[in-house]
């Protein structure tokens, strides 16, 4: 989220309000609660470690990383996880808050 916030600031584009709250999938309250283990390694290894998910594309490409992250979210929803609250966000000055793990 920091990258998006900085890119928007650099290009003088206001960050849309829909991006002021998000869920950190690597947070223990999310991934570990659902899968019973902490995510380990980079995004590619985490995607490959989730049953039914397989990494596709070149790592560190924003679109590819987003599509692969969505695979984890889809798997969590299909297997019963219910997303109910954000774990991170931005305050009124645009400063991030919440767990950074």
XYZ file of N, CA and C in Angstrom:
303
model
N 0.822 -1.190 0.000
C 0.000 0.000 0.000
C 0.861 1.246 0.000
N 2.024 1.155 0.623
C 2.920 2.303 0.653
C 3.318 2.704 -0.759
N 3.567 1.733 -1.629
C 3.975 2.020 -2.996
C 2.893 2.793 -3.741
N 1.644 2.358 -3.617
C 0.544 3.048 -4.286
C 0.398 4.470 -3.758
N 0.469 4.619 -2.448
C 0.339 5.939 -1.837
C 1.439 6.880 -2.325
N 2.674 6.393 -2.370
C 3.794 7.226 -2.816
C 3.708 7.544 -4.306
N 3.288 6.565 -5.104
C 3.148 6.795 -6.548
C 2.091 7.860 -6.816
N 0.955 7.777 -6.133
C -0.091 8.788 -6.311
C 0.415 10.165 -5.903
N 1.139 10.229 -4.793
C 1.663 11.510 -4.323
C 2.648 12.085 -5.335
N 3.538 11.234 -5.858
C 4.538 11.683 -6.828
C 3.883 12.230 -8.100
N 2.761 11.655 -8.483
C 2.077 12.060 -9.717
C 0.945 13.052 -9.453
N 0.869 13.532 -8.215
C -0.163 14.495 -7.808
C -1.573 13.988 -8.105
N -1.771 12.710 -7.851
C -3.089 12.091 -8.012
C -3.627 11.808 -6.614
N -4.812 12.296 -6.296
C -5.354 11.994 -4.970
C -5.644 10.492 -4.838
N -5.293 9.952 -3.701
C -5.560 8.539 -3.431
C -7.063 8.376 -3.205
N -7.722 7.556 -4.023
C -9.173 7.379 -3.851
C -9.519 6.838 -2.460
N -10.645 7.283 -1.920
C -11.056 6.882 -0.573
C -11.181 5.376 -0.398
N -11.452 4.650 -1.485
C -11.593 3.192 -1.353
C -10.285 2.529 -0.932
N -9.176 3.261 -0.992
C -7.887 2.700 -0.593
C -7.439 3.156 0.797
N -8.335 3.715 1.591
C -7.904 4.178 2.912
C -7.988 3.089 3.983
N -8.500 1.913 3.636
C -8.532 0.759 4.549
C -8.249 -0.490 3.728
N -7.514 -1.425 4.304
C -7.246 -2.672 3.604
C -7.002 -3.784 4.607
N -6.937 -4.985 4.102
C -6.681 -6.161 4.934
C -5.308 -6.688 4.577
N -4.463 -6.809 5.568
C -3.129 -7.355 5.384
C -3.237 -8.874 5.505
N -3.183 -9.577 4.377
C -3.338 -11.030 4.390
C -2.251 -11.728 5.190
N -1.082 -11.103 5.332
C -0.001 -11.739 6.075
C -0.138 -11.549 7.593
N -1.108 -10.761 8.001
C -1.370 -10.538 9.423
C -1.794 -11.851 10.074
N -1.291 -12.118 11.283
C -1.657 -13.354 11.987
C -3.159 -13.503 12.163
N -3.855 -12.375 12.316
C -5.298 -12.427 12.529
C -6.042 -12.877 11.280
N -5.386 -12.917 10.148
C -6.042 -13.290 8.900
C -5.517 -14.639 8.410
N -4.323 -14.662 7.850
C -3.782 -15.874 7.242
C -3.627 -17.001 8.268
N -2.965 -16.717 9.374
C -2.698 -17.754 10.374
C -3.993 -18.265 10.995
N -4.923 -17.399 11.238
C -6.201 -17.819 11.816
C -6.913 -18.790 10.876
N -6.831 -18.535 9.584
C -7.541 -19.391 8.630
C -6.778 -20.677 8.311
N -5.489 -20.547 8.021
C -4.719 -21.706 7.575
C -3.963 -22.412 8.710
N -3.934 -21.811 9.893
C -3.264 -22.444 11.024
C -1.747 -22.374 10.969
N -1.218 -21.508 10.142
C 0.232 -21.331 10.018
C 0.520 -19.935 9.501
N 1.715 -19.478 9.800
C 2.128 -18.163 9.293
C 2.542 -18.291 7.836
N 2.293 -17.277 7.022
C 2.795 -17.334 5.651
C 4.312 -17.202 5.676
N 5.003 -18.013 4.891
C 6.464 -17.918 4.900
C 6.976 -17.727 3.483
N 8.069 -16.992 3.383
C 8.656 -16.704 2.088
C 7.951 -15.547 1.417
N 8.233 -15.387 0.155
C 7.616 -14.321 -0.614
C 6.226 -14.700 -1.083
N 5.612 -13.799 -1.811
C 4.252 -14.014 -2.295
C 4.141 -15.290 -3.115
N 5.106 -15.556 -3.974
C 5.045 -16.743 -4.824
C 4.992 -18.014 -3.989
N 5.833 -18.126 -2.970
C 5.821 -19.343 -2.148
C 4.542 -19.449 -1.325
N 3.990 -18.305 -0.912
C 2.729 -18.334 -0.163
C 1.593 -18.816 -1.065
N 1.520 -18.283 -2.276
C 0.478 -18.722 -3.221
C 0.612 -20.223 -3.471
N 1.819 -20.684 -3.752
C 2.034 -22.099 -4.043
C 1.750 -22.999 -2.840
N 1.798 -22.443 -1.621
C 1.550 -23.252 -0.420
C 0.067 -23.413 -0.104
N -0.791 -22.676 -0.791
C -2.233 -22.737 -0.542
C -2.840 -23.787 -1.472
N -3.561 -24.744 -0.891
C -4.183 -25.804 -1.690
C -5.035 -25.221 -2.807
N -4.830 -25.720 -4.008
C -5.625 -25.278 -5.146
C -5.116 -24.017 -5.817
N -4.043 -23.436 -5.303
C -3.492 -22.217 -5.903
C -2.129 -22.511 -6.515
N -1.871 -21.908 -7.649
C -0.572 -22.040 -8.303
C -0.169 -20.684 -8.856
N 1.057 -20.310 -8.580
C 1.585 -19.028 -9.044
C 1.587 -19.001 -10.561
N 1.227 -17.858 -11.118
C 1.300 -17.654 -12.562
C 1.940 -16.303 -12.835
N 2.855 -16.246 -13.799
C 3.440 -14.983 -14.222
C 4.777 -14.672 -13.595
N 5.216 -13.426 -13.807
C 6.508 -12.938 -13.341
C 6.322 -12.175 -12.033
N 7.055 -12.582 -11.023
C 6.958 -11.935 -9.707
C 7.357 -10.465 -9.786
N 6.822 -9.680 -8.888
C 7.106 -8.256 -8.731
C 6.555 -7.400 -9.867
N 5.589 -7.926 -10.574
C 4.826 -7.154 -11.545
C 3.517 -6.840 -10.842
N 3.144 -5.581 -10.748
C 1.974 -5.182 -9.960
C 0.704 -5.929 -10.317
N 0.420 -6.058 -11.610
C -0.792 -6.757 -12.035
C -0.715 -8.245 -11.689
N 0.403 -8.874 -11.972
C 0.577 -10.306 -11.700
C 0.501 -10.573 -10.203
N 1.178 -9.755 -9.396
C 1.119 -9.929 -7.942
C -0.319 -9.785 -7.437
N -1.061 -8.833 -7.997
C -2.451 -8.629 -7.587
C -3.316 -9.829 -7.947
N -3.150 -10.356 -9.147
C -3.938 -11.517 -9.572
C -3.627 -12.738 -8.715
N -2.360 -12.924 -8.372
C -1.990 -14.059 -7.536
C -2.449 -13.881 -6.097
N -2.424 -12.650 -5.597
C -2.958 -12.376 -4.258
C -4.458 -12.670 -4.231
N -5.145 -12.321 -5.308
C -6.585 -12.592 -5.400
C -6.871 -14.088 -5.316
N -5.959 -14.916 -5.784
C -6.143 -16.371 -5.671
C -6.218 -16.799 -4.205
N -5.382 -16.197 -3.373
C -5.418 -16.517 -1.945
C -6.755 -16.086 -1.359
N -7.184 -14.870 -1.683
C -8.463 -14.354 -1.187
C -9.608 -15.254 -1.627
N -9.630 -15.633 -2.894
C -10.692 -16.506 -3.396
C -10.692 -17.843 -2.670
N -9.507 -18.404 -2.443
C -9.417 -19.670 -1.729
C -9.934 -19.533 -0.304
N -9.576 -18.443 0.359
C -10.030 -18.235 1.730
C -11.554 -18.146 1.788
N -12.151 -17.424 0.863
C -13.610 -17.286 0.840
C -14.268 -18.634 0.549
N -13.736 -19.351 -0.452
C -14.297 -20.668 -0.792
C -14.211 -21.650 0.357
N -13.196 -21.504 1.195
C -13.006 -22.452 2.299
C -13.513 -21.899 3.628
N -14.358 -20.872 3.561
C -15.091 -20.446 4.745
C -14.639 -19.206 5.477
N -13.558 -18.555 5.048
C -13.130 -17.352 5.759
C -14.074 -16.209 5.434
N -14.385 -15.434 6.450
C -15.255 -14.274 6.268
C -14.478 -13.014 6.624
N -14.251 -12.180 5.638
C -13.532 -10.924 5.846
C -14.500 -9.929 6.478
N -14.190 -9.477 7.699
C -15.122 -8.613 8.408
C -14.580 -7.230 8.749
N -13.275 -7.069 8.775
C -12.729 -5.760 9.135
C -11.351 -5.576 8.522
N -10.972 -4.332 8.344
C -9.630 -4.041 7.829
C -8.608 -4.213 8.953
N -7.387 -4.511 8.574
C -6.313 -4.638 9.552
C -5.325 -3.482 9.462
N -5.388 -2.733 8.378
C -4.508 -1.592 8.173
C -5.313 -0.457 7.587
N -4.745 0.738 7.606
C -5.440 1.864 7.019
C -4.593 3.116 7.030
N -5.214 4.197 6.590
C -4.568 5.502 6.585
C -5.392 6.445 7.438
N -4.708 7.247 8.249
C -5.447 8.238 9.027
C -5.792 9.426 8.120
N -6.387 10.456 8.679
C -6.833 11.605 7.860
C -5.697 12.350 7.198
N -4.478 12.185 7.716
C -3.317 12.827 7.101
C -2.624 11.898 6.098
N -3.168 10.707 5.895
C -2.594 9.766 4.950
C -1.466 8.920 5.521
N -1.335 8.914 6.850
C -0.284 8.142 7.495
C -0.822 6.739 7.823
N -0.083 5.669 7.437
C -0.569 4.307 7.700
C -0.657 4.005 9.189
N -1.637 3.182 9.551
C -1.750 2.688 10.927
C -2.091 1.205 10.890
N -1.924 0.541 12.017
C -2.213 -0.891 12.121
C -0.951 -1.724 12.113
N -1.117 -3.026 12.255
C 0.003 -3.949 12.312
C 0.799 -3.888 11.021
N 2.114 -3.923 11.144
C 2.972 -3.883 9.954
C 3.661 -5.220 9.746
N 3.130 -6.291 10.305
C 3.747 -7.619 10.154
C 3.111 -8.362 9.028
